[in-house]
mmCIF file of the C-alpha atoms, coordinates in Angstrom:
data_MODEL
# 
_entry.id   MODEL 
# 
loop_
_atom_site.group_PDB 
_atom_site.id 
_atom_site.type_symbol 
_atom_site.label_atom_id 
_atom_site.label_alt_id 
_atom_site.label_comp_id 
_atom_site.label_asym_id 
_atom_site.label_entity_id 
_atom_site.label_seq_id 
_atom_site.pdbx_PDB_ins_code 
_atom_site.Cartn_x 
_atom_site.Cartn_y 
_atom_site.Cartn_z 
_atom_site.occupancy 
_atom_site.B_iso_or_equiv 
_atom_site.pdbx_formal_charge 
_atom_site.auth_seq_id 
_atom_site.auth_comp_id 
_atom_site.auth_asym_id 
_atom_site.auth_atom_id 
_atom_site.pdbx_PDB_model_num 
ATOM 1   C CA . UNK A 1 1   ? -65.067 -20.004 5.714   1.00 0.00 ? 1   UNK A CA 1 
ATOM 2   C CA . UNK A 1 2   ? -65.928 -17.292 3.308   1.00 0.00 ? 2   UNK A CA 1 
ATOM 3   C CA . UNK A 1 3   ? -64.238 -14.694 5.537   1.00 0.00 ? 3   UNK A CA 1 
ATOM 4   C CA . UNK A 1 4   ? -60.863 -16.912 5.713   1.00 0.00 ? 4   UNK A CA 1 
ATOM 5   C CA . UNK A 1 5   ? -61.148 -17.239 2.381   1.00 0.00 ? 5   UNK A CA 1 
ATOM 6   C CA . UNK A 1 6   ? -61.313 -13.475 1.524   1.00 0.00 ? 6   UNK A CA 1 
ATOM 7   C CA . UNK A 1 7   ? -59.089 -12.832 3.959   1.00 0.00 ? 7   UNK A CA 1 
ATOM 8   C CA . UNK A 1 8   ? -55.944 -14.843 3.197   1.00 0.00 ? 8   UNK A CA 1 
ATOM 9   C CA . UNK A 1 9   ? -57.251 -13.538 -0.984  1.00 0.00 ? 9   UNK A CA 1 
ATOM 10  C CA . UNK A 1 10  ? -56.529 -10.197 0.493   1.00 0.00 ? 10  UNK A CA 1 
ATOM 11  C CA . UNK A 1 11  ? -53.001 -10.830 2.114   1.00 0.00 ? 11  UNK A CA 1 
ATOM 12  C CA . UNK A 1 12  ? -51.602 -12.834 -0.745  1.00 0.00 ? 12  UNK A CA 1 
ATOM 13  C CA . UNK A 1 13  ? -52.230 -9.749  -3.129  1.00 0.00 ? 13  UNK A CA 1 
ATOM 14  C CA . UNK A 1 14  ? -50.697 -7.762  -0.431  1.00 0.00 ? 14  UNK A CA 1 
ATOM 15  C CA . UNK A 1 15  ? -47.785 -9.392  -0.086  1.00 0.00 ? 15  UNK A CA 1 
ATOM 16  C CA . UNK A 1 16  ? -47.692 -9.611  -4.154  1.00 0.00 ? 16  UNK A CA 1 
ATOM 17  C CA . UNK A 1 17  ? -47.789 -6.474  -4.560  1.00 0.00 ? 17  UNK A CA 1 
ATOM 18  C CA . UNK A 1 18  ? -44.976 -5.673  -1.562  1.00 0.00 ? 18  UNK A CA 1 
ATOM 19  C CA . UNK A 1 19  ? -42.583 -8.047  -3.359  1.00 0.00 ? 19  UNK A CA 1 
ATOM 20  C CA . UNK A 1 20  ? -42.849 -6.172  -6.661  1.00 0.00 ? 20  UNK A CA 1 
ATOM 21  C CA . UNK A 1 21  ? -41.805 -2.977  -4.936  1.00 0.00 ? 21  UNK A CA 1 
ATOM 22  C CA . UNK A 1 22  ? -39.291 -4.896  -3.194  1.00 0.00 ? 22  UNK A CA 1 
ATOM 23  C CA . UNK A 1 23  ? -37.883 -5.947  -6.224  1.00 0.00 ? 23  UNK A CA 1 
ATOM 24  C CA . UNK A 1 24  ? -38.140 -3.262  -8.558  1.00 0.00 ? 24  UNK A CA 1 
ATOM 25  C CA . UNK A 1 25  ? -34.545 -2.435  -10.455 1.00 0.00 ? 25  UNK A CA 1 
ATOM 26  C CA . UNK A 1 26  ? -32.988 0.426   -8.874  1.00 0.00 ? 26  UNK A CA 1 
ATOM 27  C CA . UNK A 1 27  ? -31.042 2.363   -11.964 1.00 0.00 ? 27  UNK A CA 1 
ATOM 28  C CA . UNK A 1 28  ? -27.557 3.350   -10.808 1.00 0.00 ? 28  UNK A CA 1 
ATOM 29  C CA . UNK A 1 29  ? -27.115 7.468   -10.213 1.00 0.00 ? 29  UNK A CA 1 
ATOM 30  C CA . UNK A 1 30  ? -25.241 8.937   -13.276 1.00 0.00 ? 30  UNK A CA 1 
ATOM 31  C CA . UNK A 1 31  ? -22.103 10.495  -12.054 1.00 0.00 ? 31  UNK A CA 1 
ATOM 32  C CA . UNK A 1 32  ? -21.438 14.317  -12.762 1.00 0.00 ? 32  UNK A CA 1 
ATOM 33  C CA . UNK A 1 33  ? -18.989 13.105  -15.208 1.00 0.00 ? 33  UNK A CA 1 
ATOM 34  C CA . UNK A 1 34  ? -20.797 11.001  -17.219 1.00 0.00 ? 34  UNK A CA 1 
ATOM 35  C CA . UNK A 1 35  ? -23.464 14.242  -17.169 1.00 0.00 ? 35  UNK A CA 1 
ATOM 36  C CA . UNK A 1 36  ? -21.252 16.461  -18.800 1.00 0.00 ? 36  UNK A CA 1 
ATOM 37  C CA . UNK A 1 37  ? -19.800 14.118  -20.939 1.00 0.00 ? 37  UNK A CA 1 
ATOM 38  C CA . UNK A 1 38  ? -23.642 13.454  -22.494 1.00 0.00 ? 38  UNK A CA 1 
ATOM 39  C CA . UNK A 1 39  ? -24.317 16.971  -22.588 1.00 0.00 ? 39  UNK A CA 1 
ATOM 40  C CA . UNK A 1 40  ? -21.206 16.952  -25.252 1.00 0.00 ? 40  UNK A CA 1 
ATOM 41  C CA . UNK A 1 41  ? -22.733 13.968  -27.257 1.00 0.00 ? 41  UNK A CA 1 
ATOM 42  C CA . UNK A 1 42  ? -21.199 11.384  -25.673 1.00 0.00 ? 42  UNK A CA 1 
ATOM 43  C CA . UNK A 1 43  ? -24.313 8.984   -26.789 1.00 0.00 ? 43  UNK A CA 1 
ATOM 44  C CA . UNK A 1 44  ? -22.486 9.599   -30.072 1.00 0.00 ? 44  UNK A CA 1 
ATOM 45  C CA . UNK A 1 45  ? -19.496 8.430   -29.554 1.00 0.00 ? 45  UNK A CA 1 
ATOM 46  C CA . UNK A 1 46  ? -19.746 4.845   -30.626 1.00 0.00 ? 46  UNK A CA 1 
ATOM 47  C CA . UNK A 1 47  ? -20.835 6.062   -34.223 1.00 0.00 ? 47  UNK A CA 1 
ATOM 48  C CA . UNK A 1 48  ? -17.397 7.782   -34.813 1.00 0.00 ? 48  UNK A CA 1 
ATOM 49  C CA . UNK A 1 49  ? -15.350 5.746   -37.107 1.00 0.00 ? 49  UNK A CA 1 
ATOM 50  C CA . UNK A 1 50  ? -12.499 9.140   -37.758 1.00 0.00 ? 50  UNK A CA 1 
ATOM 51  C CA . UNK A 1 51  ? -11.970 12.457  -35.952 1.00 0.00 ? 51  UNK A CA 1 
ATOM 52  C CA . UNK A 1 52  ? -9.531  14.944  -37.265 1.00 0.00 ? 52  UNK A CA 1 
ATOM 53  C CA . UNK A 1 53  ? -8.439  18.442  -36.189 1.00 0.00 ? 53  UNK A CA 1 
ATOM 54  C CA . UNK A 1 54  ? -5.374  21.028  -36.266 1.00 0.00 ? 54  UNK A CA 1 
ATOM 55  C CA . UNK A 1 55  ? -3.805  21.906  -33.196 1.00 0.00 ? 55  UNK A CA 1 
ATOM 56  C CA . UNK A 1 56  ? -2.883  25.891  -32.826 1.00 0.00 ? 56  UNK A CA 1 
ATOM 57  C CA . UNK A 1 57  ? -1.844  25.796  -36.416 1.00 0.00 ? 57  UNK A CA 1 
ATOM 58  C CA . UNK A 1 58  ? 0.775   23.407  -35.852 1.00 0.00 ? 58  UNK A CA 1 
ATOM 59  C CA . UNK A 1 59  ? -0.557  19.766  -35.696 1.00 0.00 ? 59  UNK A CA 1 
ATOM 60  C CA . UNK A 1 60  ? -3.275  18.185  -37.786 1.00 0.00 ? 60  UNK A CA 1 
ATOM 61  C CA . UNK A 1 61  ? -4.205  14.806  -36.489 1.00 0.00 ? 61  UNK A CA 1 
ATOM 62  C CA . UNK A 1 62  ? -6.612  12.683  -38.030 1.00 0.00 ? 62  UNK A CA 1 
ATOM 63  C CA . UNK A 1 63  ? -7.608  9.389   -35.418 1.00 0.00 ? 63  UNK A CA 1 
ATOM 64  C CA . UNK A 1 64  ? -9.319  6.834   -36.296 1.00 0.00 ? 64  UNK A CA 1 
ATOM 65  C CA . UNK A 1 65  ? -10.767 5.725   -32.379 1.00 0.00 ? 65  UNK A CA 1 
ATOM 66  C CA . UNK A 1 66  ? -11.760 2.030   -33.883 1.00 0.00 ? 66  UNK A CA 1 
ATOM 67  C CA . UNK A 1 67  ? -8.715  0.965   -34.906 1.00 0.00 ? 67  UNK A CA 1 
ATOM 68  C CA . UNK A 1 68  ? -6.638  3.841   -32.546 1.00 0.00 ? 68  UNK A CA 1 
ATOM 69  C CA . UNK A 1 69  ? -4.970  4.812   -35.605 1.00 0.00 ? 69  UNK A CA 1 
ATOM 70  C CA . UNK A 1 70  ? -3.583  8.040   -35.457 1.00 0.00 ? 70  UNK A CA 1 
ATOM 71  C CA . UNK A 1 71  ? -1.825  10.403  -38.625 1.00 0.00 ? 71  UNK A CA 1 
ATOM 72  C CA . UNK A 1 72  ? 0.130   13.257  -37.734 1.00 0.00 ? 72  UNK A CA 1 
ATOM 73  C CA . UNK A 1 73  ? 0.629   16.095  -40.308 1.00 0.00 ? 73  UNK A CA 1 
ATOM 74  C CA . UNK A 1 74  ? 3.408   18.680  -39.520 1.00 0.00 ? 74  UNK A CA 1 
ATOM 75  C CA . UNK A 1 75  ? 5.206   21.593  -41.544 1.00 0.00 ? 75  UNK A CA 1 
ATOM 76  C CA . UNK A 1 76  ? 7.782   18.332  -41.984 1.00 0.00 ? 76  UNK A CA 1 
ATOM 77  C CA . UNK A 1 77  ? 6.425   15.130  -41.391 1.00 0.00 ? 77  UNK A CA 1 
ATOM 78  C CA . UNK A 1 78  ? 3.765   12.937  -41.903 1.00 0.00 ? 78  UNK A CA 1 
ATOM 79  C CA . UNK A 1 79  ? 3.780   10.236  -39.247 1.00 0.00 ? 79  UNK A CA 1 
ATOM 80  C CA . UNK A 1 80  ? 1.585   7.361   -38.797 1.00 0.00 ? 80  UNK A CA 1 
ATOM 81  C CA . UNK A 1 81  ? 1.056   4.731   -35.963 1.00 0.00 ? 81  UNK A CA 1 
ATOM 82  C CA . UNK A 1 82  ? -1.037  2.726   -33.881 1.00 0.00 ? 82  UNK A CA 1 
ATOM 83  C CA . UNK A 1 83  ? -2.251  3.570   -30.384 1.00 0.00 ? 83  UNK A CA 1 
ATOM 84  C CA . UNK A 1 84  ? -1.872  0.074   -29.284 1.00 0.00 ? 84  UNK A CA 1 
ATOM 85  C CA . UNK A 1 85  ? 1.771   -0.696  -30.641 1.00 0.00 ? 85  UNK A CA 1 
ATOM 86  C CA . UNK A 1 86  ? 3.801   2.551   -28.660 1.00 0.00 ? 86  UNK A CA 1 
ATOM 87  C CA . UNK A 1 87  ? 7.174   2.613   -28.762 1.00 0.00 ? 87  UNK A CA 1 
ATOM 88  C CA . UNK A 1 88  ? 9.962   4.688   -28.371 1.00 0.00 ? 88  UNK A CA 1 
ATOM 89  C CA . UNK A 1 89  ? 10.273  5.998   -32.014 1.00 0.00 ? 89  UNK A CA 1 
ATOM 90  C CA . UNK A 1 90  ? 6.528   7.401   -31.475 1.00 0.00 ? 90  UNK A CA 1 
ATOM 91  C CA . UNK A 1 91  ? 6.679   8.159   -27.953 1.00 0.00 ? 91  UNK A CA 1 
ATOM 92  C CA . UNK A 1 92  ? 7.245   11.844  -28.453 1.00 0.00 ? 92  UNK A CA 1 
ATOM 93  C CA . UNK A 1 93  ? 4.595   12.159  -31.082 1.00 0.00 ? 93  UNK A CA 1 
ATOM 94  C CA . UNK A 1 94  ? 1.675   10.206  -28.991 1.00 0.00 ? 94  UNK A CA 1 
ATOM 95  C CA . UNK A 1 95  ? 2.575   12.549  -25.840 1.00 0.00 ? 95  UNK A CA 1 
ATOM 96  C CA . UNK A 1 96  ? 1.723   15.564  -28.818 1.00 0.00 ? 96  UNK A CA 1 
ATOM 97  C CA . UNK A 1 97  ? -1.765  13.656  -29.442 1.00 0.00 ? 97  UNK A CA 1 
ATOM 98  C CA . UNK A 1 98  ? -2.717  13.209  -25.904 1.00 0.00 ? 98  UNK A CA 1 
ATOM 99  C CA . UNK A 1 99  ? -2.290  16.592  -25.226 1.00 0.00 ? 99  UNK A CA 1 
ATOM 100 C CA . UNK A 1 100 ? -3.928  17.991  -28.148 1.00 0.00 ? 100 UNK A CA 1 
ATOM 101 C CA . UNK A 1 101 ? -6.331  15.530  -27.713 1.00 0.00 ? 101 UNK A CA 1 
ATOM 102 C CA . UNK A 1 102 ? -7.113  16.409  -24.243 1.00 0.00 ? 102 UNK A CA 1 
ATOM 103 C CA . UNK A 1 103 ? -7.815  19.906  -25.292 1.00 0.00 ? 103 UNK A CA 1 
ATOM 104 C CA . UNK A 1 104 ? -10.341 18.599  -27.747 1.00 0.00 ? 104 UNK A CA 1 
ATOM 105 C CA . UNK A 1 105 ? -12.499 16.080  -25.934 1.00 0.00 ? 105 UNK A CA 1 
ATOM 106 C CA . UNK A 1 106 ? -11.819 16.770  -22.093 1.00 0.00 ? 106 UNK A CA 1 
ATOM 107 C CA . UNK A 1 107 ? -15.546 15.901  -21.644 1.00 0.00 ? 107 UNK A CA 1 
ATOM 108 C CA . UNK A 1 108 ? -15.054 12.575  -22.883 1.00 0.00 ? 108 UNK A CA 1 
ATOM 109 C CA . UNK A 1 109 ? -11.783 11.857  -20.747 1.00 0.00 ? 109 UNK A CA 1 
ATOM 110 C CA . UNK A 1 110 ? -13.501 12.246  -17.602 1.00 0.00 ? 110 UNK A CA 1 
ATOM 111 C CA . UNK A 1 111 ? -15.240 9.300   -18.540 1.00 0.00 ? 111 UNK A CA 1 
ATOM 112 C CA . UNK A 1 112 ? -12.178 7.338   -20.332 1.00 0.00 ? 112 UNK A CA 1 
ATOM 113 C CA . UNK A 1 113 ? -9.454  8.184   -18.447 1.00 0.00 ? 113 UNK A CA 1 
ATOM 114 C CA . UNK A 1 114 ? -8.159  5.719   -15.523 1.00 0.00 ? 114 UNK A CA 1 
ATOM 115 C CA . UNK A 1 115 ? -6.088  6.813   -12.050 1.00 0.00 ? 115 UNK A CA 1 
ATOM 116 C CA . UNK A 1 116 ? -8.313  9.971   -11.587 1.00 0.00 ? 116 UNK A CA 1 
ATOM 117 C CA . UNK A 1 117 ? -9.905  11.022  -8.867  1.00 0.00 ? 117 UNK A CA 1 
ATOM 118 C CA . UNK A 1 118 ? -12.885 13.944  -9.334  1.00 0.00 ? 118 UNK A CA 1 
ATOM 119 C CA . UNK A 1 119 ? -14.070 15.652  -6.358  1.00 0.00 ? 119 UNK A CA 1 
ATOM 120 C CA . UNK A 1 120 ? -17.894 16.510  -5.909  1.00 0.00 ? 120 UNK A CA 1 
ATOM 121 C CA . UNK A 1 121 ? -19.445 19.843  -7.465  1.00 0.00 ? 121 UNK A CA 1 
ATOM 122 C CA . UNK A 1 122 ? -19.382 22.882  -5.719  1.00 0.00 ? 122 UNK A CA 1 
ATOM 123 C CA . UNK A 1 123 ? -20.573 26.421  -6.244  1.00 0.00 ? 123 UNK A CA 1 
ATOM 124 C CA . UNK A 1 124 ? -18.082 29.000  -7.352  1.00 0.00 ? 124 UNK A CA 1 
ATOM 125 C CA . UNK A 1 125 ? -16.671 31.758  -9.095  1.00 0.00 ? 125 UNK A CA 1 
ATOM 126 C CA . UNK A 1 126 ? -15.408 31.108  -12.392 1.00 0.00 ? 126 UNK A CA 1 
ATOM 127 C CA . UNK A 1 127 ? -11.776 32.932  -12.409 1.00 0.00 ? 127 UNK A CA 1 
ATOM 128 C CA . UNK A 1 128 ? -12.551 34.481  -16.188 1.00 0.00 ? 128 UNK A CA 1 
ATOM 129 C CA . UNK A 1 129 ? -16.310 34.971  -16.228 1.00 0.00 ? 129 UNK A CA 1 
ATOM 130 C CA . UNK A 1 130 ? -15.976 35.945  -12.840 1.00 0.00 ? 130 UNK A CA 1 
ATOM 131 C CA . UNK A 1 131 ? -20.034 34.172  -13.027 1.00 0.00 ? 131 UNK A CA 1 
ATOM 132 C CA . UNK A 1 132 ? -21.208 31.463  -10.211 1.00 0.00 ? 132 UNK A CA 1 
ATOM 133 C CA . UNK A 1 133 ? -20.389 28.479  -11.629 1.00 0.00 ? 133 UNK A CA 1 
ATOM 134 C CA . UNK A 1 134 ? -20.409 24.623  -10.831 1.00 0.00 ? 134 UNK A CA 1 
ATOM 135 C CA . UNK A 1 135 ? -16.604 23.596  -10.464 1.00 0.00 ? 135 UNK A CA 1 
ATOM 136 C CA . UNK A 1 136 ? -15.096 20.095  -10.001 1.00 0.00 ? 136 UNK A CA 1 
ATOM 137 C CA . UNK A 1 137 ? -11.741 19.072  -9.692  1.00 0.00 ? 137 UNK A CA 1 
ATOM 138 C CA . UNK A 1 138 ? -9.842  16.620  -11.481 1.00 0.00 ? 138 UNK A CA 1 
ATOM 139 C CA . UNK A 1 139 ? -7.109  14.720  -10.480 1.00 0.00 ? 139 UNK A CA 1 
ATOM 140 C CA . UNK A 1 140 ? -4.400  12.703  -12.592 1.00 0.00 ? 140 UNK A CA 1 
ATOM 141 C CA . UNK A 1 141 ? -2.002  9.751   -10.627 1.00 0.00 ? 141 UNK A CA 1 
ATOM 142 C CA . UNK A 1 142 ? 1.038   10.504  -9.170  1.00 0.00 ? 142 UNK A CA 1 
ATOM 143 C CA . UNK A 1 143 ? 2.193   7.260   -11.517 1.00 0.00 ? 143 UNK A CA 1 
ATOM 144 C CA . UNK A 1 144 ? 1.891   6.402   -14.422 1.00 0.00 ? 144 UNK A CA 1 
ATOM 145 C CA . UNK A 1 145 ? 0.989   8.450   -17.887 1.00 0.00 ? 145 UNK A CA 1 
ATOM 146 C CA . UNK A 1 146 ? 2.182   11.642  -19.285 1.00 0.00 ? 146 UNK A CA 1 
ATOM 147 C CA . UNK A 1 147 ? 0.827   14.041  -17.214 1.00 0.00 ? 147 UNK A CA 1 
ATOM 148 C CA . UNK A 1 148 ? 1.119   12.166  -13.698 1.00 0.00 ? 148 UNK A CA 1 
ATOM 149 C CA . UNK A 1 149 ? -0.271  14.150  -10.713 1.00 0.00 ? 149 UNK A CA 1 
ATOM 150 C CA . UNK A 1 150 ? -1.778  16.915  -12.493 1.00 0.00 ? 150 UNK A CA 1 
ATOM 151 C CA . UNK A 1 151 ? -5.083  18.503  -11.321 1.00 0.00 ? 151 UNK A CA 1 
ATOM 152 C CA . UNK A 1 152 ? -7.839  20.584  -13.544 1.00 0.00 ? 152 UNK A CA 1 
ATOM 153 C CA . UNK A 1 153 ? -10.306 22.898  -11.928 1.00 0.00 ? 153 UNK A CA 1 
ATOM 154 C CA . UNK A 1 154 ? -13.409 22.372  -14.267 1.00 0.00 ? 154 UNK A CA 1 
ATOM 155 C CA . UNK A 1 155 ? -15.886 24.925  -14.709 1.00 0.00 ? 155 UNK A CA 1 
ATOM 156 C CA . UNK A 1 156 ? -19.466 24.279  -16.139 1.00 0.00 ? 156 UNK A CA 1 
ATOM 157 C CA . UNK A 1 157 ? -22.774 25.923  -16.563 1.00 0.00 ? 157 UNK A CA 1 
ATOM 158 C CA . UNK A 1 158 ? -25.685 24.643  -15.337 1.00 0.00 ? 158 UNK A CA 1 
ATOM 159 C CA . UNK A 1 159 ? -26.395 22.524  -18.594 1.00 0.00 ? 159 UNK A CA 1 
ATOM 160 C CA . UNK A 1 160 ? -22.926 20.679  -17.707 1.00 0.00 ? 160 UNK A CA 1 
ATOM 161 C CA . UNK A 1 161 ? -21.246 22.686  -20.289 1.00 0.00 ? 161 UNK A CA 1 
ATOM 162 C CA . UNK A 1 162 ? -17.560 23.265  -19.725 1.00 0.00 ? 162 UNK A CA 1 
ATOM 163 C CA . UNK A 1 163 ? -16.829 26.859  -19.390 1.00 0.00 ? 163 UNK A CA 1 
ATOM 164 C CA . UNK A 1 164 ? -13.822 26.797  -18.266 1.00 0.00 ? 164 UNK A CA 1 
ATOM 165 C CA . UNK A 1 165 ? -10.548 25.311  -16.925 1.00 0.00 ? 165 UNK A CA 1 
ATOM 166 C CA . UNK A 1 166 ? -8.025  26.613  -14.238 1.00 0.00 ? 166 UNK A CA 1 
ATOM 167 C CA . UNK A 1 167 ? -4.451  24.038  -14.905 1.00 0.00 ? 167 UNK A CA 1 
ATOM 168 C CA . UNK A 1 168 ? -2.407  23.364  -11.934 1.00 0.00 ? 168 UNK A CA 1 
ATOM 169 C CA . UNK A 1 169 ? 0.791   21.486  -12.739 1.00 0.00 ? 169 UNK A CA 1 
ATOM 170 C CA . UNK A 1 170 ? 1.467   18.162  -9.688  1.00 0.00 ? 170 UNK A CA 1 
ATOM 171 C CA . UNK A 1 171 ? -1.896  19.945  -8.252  1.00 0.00 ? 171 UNK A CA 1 
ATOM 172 C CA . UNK A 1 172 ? 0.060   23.036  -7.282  1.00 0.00 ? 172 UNK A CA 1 
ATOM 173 C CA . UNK A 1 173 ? -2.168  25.320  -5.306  1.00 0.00 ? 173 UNK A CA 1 
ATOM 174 C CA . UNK A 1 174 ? -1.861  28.096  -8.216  1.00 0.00 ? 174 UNK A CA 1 
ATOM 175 C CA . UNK A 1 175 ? -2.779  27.670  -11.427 1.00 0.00 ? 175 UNK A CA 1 
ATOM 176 C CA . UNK A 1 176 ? -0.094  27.353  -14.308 1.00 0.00 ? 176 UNK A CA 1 
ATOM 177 C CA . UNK A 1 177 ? -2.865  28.218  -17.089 1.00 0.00 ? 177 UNK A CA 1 
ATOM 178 C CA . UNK A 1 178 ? -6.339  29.359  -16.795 1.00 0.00 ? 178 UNK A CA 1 
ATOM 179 C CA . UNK A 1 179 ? -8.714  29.386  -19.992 1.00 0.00 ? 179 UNK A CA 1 
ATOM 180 C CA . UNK A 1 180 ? -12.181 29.535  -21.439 1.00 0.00 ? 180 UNK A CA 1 
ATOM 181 C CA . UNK A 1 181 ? -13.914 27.136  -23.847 1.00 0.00 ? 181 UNK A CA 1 
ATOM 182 C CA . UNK A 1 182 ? -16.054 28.868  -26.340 1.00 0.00 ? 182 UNK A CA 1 
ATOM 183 C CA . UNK A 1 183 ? -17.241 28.835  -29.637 1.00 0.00 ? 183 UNK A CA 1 
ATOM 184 C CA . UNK A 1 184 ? -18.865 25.182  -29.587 1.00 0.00 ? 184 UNK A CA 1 
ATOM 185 C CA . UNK A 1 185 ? -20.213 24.060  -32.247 1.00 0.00 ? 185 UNK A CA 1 
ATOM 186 C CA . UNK A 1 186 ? -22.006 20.584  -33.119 1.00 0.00 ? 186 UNK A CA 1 
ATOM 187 C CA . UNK A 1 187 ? -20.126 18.109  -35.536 1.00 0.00 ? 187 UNK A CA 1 
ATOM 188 C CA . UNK A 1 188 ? -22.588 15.077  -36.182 1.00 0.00 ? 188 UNK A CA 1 
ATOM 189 C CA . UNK A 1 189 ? -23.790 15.106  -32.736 1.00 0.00 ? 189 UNK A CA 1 
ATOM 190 C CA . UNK A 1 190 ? -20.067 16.036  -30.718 1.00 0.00 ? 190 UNK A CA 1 
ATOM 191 C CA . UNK A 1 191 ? -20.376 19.069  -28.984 1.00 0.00 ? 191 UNK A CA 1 
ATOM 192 C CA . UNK A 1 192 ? -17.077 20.805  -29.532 1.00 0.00 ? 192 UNK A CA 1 
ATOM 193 C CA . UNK A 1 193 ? -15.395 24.187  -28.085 1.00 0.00 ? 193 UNK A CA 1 
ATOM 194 C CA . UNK A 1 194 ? -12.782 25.401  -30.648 1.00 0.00 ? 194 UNK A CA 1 
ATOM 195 C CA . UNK A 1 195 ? -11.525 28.727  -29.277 1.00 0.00 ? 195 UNK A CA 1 
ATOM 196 C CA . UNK A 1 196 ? -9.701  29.185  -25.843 1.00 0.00 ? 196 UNK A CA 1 
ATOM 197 C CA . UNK A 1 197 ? -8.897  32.782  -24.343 1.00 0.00 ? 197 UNK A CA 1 
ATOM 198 C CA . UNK A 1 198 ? -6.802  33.613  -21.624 1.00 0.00 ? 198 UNK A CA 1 
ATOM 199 C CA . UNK A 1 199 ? -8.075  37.041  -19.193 1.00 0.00 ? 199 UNK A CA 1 
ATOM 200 C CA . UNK A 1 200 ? -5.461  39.310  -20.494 1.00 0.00 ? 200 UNK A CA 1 
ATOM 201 C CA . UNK A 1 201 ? -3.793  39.962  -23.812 1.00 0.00 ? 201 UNK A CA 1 
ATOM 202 C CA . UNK A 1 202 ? -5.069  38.441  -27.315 1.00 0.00 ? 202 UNK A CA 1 
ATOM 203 C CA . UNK A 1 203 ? -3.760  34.451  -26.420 1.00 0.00 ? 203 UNK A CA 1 
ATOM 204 C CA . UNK A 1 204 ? -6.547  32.222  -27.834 1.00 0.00 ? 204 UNK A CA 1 
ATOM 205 C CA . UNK A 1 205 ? -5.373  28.688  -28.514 1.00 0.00 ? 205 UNK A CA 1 
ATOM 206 C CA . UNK A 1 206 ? -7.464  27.474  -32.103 1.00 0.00 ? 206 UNK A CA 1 
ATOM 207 C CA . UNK A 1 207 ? -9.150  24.079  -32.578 1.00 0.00 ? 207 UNK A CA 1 
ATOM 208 C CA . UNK A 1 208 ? -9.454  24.269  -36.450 1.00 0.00 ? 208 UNK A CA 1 
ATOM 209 C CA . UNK A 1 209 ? -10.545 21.595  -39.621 1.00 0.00 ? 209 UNK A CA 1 
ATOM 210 C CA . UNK A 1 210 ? -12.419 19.705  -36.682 1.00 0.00 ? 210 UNK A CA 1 
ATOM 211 C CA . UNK A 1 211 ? -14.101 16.654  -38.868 1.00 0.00 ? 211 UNK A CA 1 
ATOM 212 C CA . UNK A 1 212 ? -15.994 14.210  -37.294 1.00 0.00 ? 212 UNK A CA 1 
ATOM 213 C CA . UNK A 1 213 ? -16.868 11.584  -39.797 1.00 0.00 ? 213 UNK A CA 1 
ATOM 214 C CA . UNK A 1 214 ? -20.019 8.553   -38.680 1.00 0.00 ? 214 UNK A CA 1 
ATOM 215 C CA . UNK A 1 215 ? -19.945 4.921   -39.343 1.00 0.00 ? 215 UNK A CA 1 
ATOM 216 C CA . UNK A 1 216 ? -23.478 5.348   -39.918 1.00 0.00 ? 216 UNK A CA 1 
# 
């Protein structure tokens, strides 16, 4: 009896210990995106009550992601509206912010933006630094948005750092625009690349007055 008894002791532990494996929470893979996207700060993110910035000199824009208010200061105007309440008297002027915005936080939009598709990373040659790189593609909608069907070759270090990006307009096979991302800096925890140089000539589209201001 003392042998059934230690026994069936012995199997029940067993099979106690079997189920805990069993049962264990599996945490879901993060996705390449979301890895570059934290290597930027994205962690940060939810703190940000105002981001502003000037566009190549031209555009300042101050948002304010909460509320998706957005300010636009020009040479002319100063033009204010809401994200959520688009019509056709702002239209022009939120197709300006997505754009400029795009070239500020790409790292975030591969995790916000809906109706893209990004292919798997593979090994290869930046076109600029001419350095092996890890490249993914990304993908916009054929409908839908302002940019539909466009595709961006991405470009990132081994840190997931963008590097950078090779444009193809309706994912032509060539590239319309091809570009680095450099002189990053931190601002309260956003990781930020403010200067972008073509190979040839002195072309370097500016990110200036970046301010990124905390609700904490």
């Amino acid at each position: 009896m003392k042998n059934l008894f230690y026994i069936l002791t012995i199997a029940l532990l067993s099979f106690g210990c079997k189920h805990k494996e069993e049962t264990k929470t599996i945490e879901p893979e993060t996705s390449v995106a979301e890895k570059i996207a934290n290597a930027h700060g994205y962690e940060n993110w939810n703190d940000v009550s105002e981001i502003s910035f000037t566009f190549f000199g031209k555009r300042s824009w101050t948002w304010q992601p909460k509320s998706n208010d957005i300010t636009l200061i020009t040479k002319n105007d100063t033009i204010t509206y809401n994200r959520m309440h688009i019509d056709s008297t702002v239209t022009k002027f939120d197709r300006g912010f997505i754009n400029d915005k795009f070239w500020l936080l790409i790292p975030f939009q591969l995790v916000w933006d809906k109706g893209t598709t990004i292919s798997e990373p593979i090994e290869a040659e930046a076109p600029i630094n001419k350095a092996l790189m890890n490249k993914i593609t990304l993908v916009y909608s054929s409908e839908g948005g302002y940019t539909p069907g466009d595709a961006y070759d991405i470009y990132f270090d081994n840190d997931y750092i963008i590097r950078e990006w090779a444009f193809r307009k309706g994912n032509k096979p060539e590239a319309g625009l091809i570009n680095t991302f450099e002189n990053y800096q931190d601002y309260n925890g956003i990781k930020m690349a403010s200067g972008h140089k073509k190979a040839e000539g002195d072309w370097n589209l500016t990110l200036t007055d970046i301010k990124v201001v905390l609700d904490r």
